[in-house]
PDB file of C-alpha atoms in Angstrom:
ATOM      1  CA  UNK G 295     -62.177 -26.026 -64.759  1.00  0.00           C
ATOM      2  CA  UNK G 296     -60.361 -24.622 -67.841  1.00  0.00           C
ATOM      3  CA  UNK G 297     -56.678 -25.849 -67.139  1.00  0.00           C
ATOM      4  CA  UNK G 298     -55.295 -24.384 -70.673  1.00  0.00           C
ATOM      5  CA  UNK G 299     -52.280 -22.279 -71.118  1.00  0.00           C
ATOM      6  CA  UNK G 300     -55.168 -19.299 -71.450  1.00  0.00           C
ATOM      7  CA  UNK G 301     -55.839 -19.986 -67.370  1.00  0.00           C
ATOM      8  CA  UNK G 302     -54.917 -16.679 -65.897  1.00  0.00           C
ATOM      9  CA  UNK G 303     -52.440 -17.373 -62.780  1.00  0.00           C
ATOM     10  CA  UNK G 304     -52.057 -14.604 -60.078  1.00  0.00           C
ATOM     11  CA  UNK G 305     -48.116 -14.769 -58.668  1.00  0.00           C
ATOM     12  CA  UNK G 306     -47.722 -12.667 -54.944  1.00  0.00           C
ATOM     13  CA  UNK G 307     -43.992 -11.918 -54.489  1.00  0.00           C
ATOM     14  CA  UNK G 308     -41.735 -10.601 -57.046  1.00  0.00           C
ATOM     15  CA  UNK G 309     -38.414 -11.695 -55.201  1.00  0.00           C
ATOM     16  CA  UNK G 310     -35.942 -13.476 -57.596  1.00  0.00           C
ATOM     17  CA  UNK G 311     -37.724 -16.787 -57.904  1.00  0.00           C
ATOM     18  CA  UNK G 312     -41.231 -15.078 -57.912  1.00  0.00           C
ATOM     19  CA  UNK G 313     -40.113 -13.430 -60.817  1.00  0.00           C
ATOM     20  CA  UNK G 314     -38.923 -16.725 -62.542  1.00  0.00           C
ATOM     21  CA  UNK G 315     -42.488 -18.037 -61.810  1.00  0.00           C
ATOM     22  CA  UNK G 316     -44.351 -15.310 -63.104  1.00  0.00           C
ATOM     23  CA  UNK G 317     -41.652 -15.575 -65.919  1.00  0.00           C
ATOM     24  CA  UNK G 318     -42.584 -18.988 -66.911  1.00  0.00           C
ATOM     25  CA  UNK G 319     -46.664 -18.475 -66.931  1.00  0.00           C
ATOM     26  CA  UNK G 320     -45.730 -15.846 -69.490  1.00  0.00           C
ATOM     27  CA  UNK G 321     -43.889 -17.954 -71.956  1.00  0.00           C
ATOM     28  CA  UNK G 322     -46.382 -20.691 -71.423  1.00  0.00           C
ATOM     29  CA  UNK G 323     -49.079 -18.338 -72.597  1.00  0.00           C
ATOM     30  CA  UNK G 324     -50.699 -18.002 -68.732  1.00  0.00           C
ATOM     31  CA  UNK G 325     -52.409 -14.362 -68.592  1.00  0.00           C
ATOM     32  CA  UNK G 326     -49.935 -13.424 -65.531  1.00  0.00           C
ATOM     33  CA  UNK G 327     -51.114 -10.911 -62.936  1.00  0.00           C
ATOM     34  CA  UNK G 328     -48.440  -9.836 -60.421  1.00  0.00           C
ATOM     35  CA  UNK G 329     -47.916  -8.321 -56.993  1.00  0.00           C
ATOM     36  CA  UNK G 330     -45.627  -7.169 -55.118  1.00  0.00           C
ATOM     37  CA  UNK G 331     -44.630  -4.690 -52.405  1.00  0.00           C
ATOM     38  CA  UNK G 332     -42.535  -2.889 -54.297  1.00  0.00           C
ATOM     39  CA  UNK G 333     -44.036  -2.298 -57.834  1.00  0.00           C
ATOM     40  CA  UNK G 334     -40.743  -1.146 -59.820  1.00  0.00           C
ATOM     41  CA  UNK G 335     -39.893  -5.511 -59.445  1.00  0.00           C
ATOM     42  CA  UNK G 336     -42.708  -5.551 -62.015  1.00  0.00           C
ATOM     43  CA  UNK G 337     -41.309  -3.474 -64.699  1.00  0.00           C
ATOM     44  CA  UNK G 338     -40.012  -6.323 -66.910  1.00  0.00           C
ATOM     45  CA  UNK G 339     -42.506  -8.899 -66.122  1.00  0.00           C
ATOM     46  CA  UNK G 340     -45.114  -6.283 -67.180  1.00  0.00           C
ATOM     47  CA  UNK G 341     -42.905  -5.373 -70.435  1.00  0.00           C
ATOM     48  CA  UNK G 342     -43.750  -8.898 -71.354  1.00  0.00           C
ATOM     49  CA  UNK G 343     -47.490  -8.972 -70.871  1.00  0.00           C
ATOM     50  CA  UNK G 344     -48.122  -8.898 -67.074  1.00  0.00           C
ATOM     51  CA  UNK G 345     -50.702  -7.491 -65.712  1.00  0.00           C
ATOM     52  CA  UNK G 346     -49.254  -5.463 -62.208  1.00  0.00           C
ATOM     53  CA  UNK G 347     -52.456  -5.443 -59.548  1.00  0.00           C
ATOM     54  CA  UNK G 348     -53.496  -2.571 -57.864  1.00  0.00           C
ATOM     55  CA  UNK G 349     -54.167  -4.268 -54.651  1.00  0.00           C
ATOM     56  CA  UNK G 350     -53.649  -8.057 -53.342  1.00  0.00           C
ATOM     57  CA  UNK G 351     -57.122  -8.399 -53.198  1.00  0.00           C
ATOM     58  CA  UNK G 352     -57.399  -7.078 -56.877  1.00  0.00           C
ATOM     59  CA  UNK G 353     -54.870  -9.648 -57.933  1.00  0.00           C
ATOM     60  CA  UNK G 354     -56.495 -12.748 -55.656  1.00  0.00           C
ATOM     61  CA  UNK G 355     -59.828 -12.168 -57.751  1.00  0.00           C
ATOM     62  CA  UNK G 356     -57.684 -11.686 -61.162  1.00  0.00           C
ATOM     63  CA  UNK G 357     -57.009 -15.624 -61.543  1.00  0.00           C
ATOM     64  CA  UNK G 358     -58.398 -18.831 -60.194  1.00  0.00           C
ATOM     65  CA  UNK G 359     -55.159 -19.579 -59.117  1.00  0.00           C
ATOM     66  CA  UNK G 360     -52.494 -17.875 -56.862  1.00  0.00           C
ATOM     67  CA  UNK G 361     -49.194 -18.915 -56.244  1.00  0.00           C
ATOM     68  CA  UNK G 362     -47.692 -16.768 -53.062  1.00  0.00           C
ATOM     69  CA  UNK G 363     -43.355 -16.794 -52.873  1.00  0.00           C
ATOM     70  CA  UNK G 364     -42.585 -14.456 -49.933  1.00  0.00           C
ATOM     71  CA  UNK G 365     -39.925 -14.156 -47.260  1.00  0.00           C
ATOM     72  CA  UNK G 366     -41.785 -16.260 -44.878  1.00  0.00           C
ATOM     73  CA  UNK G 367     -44.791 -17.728 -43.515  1.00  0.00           C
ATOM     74  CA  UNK G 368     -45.433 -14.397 -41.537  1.00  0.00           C
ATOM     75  CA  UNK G 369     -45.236 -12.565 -44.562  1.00  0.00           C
ATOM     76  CA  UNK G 370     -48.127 -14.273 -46.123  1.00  0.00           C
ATOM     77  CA  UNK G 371     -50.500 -14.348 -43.257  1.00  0.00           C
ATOM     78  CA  UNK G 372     -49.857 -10.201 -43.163  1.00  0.00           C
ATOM     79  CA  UNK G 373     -50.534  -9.814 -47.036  1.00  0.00           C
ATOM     80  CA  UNK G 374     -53.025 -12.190 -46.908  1.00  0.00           C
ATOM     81  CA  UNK G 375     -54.574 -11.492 -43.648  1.00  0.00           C
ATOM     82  CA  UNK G 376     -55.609  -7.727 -44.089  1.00  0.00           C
ATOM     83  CA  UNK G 377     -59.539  -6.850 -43.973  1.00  0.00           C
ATOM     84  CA  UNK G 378     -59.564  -5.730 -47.505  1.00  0.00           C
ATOM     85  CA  UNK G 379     -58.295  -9.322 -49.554  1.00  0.00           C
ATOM     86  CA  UNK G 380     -61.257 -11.459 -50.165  1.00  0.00           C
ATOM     87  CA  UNK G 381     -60.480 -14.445 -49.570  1.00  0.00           C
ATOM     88  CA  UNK G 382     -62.940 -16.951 -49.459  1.00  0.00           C
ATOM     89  CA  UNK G 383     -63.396 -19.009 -52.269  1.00  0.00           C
ATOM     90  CA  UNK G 384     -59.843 -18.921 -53.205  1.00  0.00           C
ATOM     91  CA  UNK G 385     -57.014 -21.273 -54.006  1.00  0.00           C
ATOM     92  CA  UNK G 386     -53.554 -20.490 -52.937  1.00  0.00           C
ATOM     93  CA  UNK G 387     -50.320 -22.498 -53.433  1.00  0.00           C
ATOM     94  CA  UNK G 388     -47.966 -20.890 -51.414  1.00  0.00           C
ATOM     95  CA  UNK G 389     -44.476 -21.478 -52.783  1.00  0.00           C
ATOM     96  CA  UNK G 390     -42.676 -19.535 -49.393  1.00  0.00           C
ATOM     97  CA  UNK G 391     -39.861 -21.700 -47.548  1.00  0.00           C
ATOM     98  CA  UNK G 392     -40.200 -22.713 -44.291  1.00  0.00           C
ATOM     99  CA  UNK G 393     -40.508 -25.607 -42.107  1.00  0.00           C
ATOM    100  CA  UNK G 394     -43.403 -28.090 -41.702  1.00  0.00           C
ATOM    101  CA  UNK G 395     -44.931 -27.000 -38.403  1.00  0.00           C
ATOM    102  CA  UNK G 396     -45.505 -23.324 -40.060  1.00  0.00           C
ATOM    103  CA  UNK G 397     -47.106 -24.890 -43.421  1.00  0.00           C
ATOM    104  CA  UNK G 398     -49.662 -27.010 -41.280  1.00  0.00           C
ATOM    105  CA  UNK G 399     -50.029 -23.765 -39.196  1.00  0.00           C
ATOM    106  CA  UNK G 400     -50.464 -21.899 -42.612  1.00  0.00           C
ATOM    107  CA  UNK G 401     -52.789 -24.493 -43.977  1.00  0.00           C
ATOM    108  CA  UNK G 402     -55.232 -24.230 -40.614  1.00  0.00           C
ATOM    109  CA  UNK G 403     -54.961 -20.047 -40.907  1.00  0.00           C
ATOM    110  CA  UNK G 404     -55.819 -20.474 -45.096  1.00  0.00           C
ATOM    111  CA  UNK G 405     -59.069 -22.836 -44.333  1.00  0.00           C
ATOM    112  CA  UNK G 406     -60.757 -20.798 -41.591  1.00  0.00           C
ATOM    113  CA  UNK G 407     -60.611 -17.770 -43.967  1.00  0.00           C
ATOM    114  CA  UNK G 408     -62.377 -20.645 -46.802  1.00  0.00           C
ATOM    115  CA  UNK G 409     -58.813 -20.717 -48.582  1.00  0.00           C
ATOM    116  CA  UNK G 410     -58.275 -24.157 -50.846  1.00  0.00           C
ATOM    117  CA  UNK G 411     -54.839 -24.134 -49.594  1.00  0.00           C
ATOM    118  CA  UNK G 412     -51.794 -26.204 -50.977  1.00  0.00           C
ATOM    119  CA  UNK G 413     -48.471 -25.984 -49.791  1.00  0.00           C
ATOM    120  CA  UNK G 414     -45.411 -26.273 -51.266  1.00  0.00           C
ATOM    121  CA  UNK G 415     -41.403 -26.396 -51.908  1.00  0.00           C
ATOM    122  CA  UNK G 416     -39.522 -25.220 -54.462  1.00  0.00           C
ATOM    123  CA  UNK G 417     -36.244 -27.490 -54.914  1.00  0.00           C
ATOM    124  CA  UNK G 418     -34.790 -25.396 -58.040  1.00  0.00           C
ATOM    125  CA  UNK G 419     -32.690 -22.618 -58.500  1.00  0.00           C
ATOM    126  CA  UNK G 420     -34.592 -19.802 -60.589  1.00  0.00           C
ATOM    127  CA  UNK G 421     -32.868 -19.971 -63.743  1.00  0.00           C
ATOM    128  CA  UNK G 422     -34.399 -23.585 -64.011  1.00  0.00           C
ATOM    129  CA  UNK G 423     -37.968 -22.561 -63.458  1.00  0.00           C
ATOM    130  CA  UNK G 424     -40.244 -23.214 -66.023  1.00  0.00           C
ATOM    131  CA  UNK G 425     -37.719 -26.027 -67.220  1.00  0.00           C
ATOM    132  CA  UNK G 426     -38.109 -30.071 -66.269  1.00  0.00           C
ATOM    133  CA  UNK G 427     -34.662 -29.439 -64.253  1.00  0.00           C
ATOM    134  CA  UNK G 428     -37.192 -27.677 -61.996  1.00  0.00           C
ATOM    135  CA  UNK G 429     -38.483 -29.744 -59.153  1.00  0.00           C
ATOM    136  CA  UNK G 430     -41.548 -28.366 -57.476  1.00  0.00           C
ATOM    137  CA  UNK G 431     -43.103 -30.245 -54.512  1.00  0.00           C
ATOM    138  CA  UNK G 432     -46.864 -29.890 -53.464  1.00  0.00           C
ATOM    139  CA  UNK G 433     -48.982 -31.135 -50.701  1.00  0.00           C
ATOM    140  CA  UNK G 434     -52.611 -30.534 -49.277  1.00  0.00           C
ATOM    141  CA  UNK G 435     -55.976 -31.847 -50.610  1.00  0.00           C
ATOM    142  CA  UNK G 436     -55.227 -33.924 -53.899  1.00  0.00           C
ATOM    143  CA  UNK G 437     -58.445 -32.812 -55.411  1.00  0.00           C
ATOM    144  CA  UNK G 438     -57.052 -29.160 -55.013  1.00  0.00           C
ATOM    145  CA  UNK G 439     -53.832 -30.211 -56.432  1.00  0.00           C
ATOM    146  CA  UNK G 440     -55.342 -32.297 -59.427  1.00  0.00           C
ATOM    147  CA  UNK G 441     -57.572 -29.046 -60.397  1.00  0.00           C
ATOM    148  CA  UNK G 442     -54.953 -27.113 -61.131  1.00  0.00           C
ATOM    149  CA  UNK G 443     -52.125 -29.511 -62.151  1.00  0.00           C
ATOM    150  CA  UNK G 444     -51.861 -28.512 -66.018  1.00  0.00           C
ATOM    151  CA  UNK G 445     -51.165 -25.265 -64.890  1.00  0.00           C
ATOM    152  CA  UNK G 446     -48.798 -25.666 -61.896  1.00  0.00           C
ATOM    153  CA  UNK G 447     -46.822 -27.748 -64.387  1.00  0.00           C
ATOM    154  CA  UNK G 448     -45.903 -25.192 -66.528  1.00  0.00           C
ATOM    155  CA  UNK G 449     -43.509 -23.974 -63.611  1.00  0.00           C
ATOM    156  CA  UNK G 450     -41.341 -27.482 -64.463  1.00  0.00           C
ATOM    157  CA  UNK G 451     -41.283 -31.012 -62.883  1.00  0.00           C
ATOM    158  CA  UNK G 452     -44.553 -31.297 -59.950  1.00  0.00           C
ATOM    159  CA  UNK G 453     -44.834 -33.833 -57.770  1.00  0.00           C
ATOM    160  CA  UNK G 454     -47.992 -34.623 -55.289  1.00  0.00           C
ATOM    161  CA  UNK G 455     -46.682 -35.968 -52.021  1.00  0.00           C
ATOM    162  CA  UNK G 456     -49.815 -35.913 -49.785  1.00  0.00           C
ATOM    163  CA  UNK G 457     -52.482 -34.622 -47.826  1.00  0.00           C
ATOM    164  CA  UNK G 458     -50.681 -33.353 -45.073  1.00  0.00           C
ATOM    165  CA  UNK G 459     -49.749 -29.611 -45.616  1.00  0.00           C
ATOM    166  CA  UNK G 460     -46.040 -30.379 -43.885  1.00  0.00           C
ATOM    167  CA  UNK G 461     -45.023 -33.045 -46.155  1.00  0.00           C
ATOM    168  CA  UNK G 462     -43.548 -30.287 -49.042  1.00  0.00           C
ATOM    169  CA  UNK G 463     -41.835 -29.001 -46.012  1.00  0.00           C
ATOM    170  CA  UNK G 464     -40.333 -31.880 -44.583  1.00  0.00           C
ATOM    171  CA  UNK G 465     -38.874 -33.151 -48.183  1.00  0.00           C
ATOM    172  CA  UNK G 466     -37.560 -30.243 -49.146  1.00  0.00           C
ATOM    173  CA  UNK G 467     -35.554 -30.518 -45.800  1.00  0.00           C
ATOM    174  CA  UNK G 468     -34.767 -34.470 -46.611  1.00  0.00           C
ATOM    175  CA  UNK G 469     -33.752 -33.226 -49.708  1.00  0.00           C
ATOM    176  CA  UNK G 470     -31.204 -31.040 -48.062  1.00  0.00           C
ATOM    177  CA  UNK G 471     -29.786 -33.407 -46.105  1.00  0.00           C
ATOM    178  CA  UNK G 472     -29.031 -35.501 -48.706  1.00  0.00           C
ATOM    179  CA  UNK G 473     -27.468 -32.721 -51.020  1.00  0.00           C
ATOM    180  CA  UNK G 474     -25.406 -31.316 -48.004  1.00  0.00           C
ATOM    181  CA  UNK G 475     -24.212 -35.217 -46.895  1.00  0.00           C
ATOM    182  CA  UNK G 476     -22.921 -36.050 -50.065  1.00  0.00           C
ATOM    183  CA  UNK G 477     -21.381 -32.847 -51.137  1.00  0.00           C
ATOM    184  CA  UNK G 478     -19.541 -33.135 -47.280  1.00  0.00           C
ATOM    185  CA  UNK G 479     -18.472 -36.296 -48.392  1.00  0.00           C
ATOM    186  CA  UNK G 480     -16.928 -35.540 -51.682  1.00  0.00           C
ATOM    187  CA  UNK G 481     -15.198 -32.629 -49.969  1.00  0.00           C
ATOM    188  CA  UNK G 482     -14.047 -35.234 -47.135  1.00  0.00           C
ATOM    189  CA  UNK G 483     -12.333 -37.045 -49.587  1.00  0.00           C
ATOM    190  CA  UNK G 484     -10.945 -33.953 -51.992  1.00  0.00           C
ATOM    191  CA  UNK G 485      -9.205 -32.554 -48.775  1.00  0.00           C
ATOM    192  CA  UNK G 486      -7.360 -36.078 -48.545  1.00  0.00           C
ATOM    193  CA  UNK G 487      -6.411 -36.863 -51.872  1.00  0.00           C
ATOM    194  CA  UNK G 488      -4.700 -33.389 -52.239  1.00  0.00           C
ATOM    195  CA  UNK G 489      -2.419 -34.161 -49.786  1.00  0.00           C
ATOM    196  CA  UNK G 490      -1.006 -36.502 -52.656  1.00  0.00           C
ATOM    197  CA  UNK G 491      -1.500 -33.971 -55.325  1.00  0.00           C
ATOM    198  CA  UNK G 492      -4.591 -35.421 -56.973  1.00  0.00           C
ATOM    199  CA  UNK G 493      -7.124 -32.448 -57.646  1.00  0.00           C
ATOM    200  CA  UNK G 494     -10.749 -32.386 -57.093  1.00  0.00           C
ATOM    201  CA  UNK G 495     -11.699 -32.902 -60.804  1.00  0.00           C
ATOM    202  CA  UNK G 496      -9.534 -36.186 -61.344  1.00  0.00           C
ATOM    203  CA  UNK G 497     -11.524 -37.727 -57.839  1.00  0.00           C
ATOM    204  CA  UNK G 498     -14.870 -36.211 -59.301  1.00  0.00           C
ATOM    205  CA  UNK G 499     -16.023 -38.625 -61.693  1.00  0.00           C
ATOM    206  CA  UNK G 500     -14.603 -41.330 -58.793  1.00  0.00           C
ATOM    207  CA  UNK G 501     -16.829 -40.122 -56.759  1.00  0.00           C
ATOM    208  CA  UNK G 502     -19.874 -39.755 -59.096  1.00  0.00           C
ATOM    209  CA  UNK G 503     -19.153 -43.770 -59.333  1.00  0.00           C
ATOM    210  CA  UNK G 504     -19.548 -43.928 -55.335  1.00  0.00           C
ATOM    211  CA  UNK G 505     -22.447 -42.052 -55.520  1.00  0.00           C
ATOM    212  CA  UNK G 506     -24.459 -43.472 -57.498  1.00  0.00           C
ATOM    213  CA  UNK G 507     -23.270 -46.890 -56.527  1.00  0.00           C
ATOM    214  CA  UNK G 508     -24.596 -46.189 -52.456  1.00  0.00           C
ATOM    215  CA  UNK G 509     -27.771 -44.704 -54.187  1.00  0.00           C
ATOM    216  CA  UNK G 510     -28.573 -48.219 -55.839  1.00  0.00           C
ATOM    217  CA  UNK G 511     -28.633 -49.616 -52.138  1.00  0.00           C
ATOM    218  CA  UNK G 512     -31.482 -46.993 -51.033  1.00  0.00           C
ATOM    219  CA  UNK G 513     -34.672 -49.055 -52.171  1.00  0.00           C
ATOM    220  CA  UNK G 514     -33.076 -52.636 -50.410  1.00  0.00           C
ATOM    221  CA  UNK G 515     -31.926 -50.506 -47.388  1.00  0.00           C
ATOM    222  CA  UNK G 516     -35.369 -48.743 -47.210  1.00  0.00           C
ATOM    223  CA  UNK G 517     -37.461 -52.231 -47.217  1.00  0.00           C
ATOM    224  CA  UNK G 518     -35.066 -53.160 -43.754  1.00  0.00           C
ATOM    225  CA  UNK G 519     -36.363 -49.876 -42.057  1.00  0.00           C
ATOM    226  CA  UNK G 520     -39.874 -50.435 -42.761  1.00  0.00           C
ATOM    227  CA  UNK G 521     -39.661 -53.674 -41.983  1.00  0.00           C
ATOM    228  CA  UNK G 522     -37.253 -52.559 -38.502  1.00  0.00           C
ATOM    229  CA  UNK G 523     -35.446 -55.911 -39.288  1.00  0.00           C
ATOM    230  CA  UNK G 524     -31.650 -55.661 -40.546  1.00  0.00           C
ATOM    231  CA  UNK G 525     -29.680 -58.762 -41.219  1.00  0.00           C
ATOM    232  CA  UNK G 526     -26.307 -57.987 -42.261  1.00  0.00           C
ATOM    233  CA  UNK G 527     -26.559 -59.305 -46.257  1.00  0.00           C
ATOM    234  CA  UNK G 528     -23.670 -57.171 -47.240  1.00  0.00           C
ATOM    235  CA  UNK G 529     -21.840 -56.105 -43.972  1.00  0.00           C
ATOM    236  CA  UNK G 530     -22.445 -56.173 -40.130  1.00  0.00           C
ATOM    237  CA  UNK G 531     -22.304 -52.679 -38.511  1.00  0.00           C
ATOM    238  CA  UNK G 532     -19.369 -53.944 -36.726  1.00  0.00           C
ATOM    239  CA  UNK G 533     -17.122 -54.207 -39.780  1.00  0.00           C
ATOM    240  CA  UNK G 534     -18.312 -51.024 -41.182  1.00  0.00           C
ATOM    241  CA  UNK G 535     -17.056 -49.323 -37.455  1.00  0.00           C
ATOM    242  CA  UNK G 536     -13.870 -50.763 -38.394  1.00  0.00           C
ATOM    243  CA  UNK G 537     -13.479 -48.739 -41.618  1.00  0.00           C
ATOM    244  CA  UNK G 538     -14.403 -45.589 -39.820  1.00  0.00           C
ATOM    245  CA  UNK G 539     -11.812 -45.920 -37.993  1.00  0.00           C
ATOM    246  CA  UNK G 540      -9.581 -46.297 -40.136  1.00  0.00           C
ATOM    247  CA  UNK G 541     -11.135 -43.218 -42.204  1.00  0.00           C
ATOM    248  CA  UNK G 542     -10.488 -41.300 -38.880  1.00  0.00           C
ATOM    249  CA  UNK G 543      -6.979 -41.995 -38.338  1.00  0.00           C
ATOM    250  CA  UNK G 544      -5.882 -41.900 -41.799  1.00  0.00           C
ATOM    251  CA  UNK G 545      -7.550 -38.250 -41.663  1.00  0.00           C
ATOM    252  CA  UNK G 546      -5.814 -37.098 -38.674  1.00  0.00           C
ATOM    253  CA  UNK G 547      -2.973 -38.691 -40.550  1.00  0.00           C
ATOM    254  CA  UNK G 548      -2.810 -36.440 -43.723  1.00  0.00           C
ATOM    255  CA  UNK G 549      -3.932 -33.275 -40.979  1.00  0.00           C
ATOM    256  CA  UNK G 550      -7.381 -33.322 -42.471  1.00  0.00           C
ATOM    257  CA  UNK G 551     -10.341 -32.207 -40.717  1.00  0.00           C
ATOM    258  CA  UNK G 552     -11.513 -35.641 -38.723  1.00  0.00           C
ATOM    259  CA  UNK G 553     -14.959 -33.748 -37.380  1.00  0.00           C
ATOM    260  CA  UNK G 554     -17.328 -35.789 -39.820  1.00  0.00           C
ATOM    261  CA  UNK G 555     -15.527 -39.238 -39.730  1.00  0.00           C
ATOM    262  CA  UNK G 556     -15.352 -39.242 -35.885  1.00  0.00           C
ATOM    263  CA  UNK G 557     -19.033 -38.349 -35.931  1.00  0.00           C
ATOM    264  CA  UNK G 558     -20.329 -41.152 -37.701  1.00  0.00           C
ATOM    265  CA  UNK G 559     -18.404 -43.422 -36.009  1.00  0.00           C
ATOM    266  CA  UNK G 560     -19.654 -42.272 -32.518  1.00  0.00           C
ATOM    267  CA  UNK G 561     -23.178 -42.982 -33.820  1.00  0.00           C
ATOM    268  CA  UNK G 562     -22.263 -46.068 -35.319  1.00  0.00           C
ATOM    269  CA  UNK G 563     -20.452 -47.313 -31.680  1.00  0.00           C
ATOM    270  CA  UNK G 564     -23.175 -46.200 -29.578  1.00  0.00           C
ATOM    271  CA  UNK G 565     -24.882 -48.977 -32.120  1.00  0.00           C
ATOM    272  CA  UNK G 566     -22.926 -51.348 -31.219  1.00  0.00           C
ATOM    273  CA  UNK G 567     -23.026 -50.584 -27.505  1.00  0.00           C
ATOM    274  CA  UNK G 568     -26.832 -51.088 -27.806  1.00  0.00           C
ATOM    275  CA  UNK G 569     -25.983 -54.740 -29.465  1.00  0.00           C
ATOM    276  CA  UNK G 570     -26.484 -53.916 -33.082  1.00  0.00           C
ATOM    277  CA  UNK G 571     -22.854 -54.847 -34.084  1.00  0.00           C
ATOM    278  CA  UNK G 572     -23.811 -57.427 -35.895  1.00  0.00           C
ATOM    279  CA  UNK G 573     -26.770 -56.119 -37.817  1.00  0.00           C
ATOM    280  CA  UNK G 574     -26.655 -53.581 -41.258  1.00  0.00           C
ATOM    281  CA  UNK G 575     -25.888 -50.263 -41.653  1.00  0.00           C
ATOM    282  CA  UNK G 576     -29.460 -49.248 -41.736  1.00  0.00           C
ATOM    283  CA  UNK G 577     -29.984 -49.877 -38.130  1.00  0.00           C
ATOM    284  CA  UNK G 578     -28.339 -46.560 -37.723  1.00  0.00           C
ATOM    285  CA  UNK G 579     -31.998 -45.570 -38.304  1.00  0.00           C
ATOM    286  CA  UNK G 580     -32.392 -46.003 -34.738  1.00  0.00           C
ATOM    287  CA  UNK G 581     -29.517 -42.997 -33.526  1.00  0.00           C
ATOM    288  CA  UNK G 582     -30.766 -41.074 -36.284  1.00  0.00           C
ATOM    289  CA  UNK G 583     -34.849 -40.661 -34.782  1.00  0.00           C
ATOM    290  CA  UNK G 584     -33.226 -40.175 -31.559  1.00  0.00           C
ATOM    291  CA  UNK G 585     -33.126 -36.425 -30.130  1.00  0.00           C
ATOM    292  CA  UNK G 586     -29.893 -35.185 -29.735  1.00  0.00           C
ATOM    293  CA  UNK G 587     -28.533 -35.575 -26.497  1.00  0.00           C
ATOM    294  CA  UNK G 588     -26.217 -32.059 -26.028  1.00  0.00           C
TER     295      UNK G 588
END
């Protein structure tokens, strides 16, 4: 398989990221064909050399590789799904967000219609496509993947995570959580400190030291999970409770919002109450696969 910059690349969806991916195939030198419902999204992309398909079908059999970036997963299995596409034979990386049960679900619809099928995430905003800010996560068959690697990477950073269609999915979600936790954080703090007059860009680079100072502990704190022992090298569980608390009252204190605090203390004391007091933090593993309990 020719992998060049001259392997023509098909791009479904002409949304504001699908235009940033059909974008970047251009300037890497990608023959770009293009769909979309609406043809007038095409205008630009075909002032620069696109090629705007008549039909999905027509731009399915225009490259060896199609990348799909729709609303949703329901989207794709309409576009895709009509009598007319041909699809067997194909190879589709479908770039659409959504959650890992639907990209499994995706993958099983894809490979009864004889679709090489990979799914993936886009963690990136669009002006970053095409860039090695870009992050773009993939899973499915490897051999899939590997075919057409030199040419998914013009798009920016890639990164194979697996054969299970849901794992893209599921870190893009991880990846969320850890973006949203920290950023709740830094606010957590902000709203405190400016009760003393300190402003959110002298605590920035503070915090930017905290950060990256927790992040070192990931790897040792990851090796405890797997391993589902945690002896408290650092600090018990019980000790870190105490410093919630005090997080909490000093919060309620200032008149700050207490809502996160008191929440990860009540997961750290139900902990406790199950007699992990005097294990590490990472035992909170254990309230964190739980269900929630409403």
């Amino acid at each position: 398989m020719n992998n060049t910059t001259d392997t023509p690349v098909t791009v479904i969806g002409l949304g504001l990221m699908g235009q940033a991916l059909a974008g970047a195939y251009l300037a890497a030198g990608h023959p770009t064909t293009v769909w979309n419902r609406t043809g007038a999204k095409a205008e630009d992309l075909v002032s620069r050399g696109a090629r705007l398909a008549p039909t999905i079908g027509a731009a399915l059999a225009a490259s060896p590789l199609t990348i799909v970036c729709v609303t949703d997963y329901t989207a794709v299995r309409e576009l895709l799904g009509t009598s007319d596409v041909p699809l067997d034979g194909t190879t589709v990386v479908n770039l659409t967000s959504g959650d890992s049960a639907q990209a499994r679900e995706a993958a099983r619809w894809a490979e009864q219609r004889g679709v090489r099928y990979l799914d993936g995430a886009i963690m990136a905003i669009p002006s970053t496509i095409g860039t090695a800010e870009a992050v773009i996560l993939h899973s499915g068959p490897q051999a899939d993947f590997d075919a057409h690697r030199p040419t998914l990477e013009a798009l920016g950073g890639v990164s194979y995570l697996g054969a299970d269609h849901g794992l893209a999915s599921l870190y893009d979600v991880a990846g969320l959580a850890m973006m949203w936790s920290v950023l709740n954080a830094w606010l957590q703090g902000t709203a405190m400190l400016r009760t003393a007059g300190v402003d959110a860009a002298t605590y920035a680079p503070f915090a930017q030291l905290i950060a990256t100072g927790v992040a070192e502990w990931l790897p040792g704190y990851a090796e405890q999970i797997d391993r589902g022992e945690f002896p408290a090298e650092v600090s018990a569980l019980a000790t870190d409770a105490r410093a919630m608390a005090h997080l909490v009252e000093e919060s309620e204190a200032l008149g700050v919002n207490a809502e996160l605090p008191r929440l990860i203390k009540a997961m750290a004391d139900r902990s406790i109450s199950a007699g992990h007091g005097g294990e590490q933090y990472p035992v909170l593993i254990e309230e964190f696969s739980k269900p929630y309990d409403s």
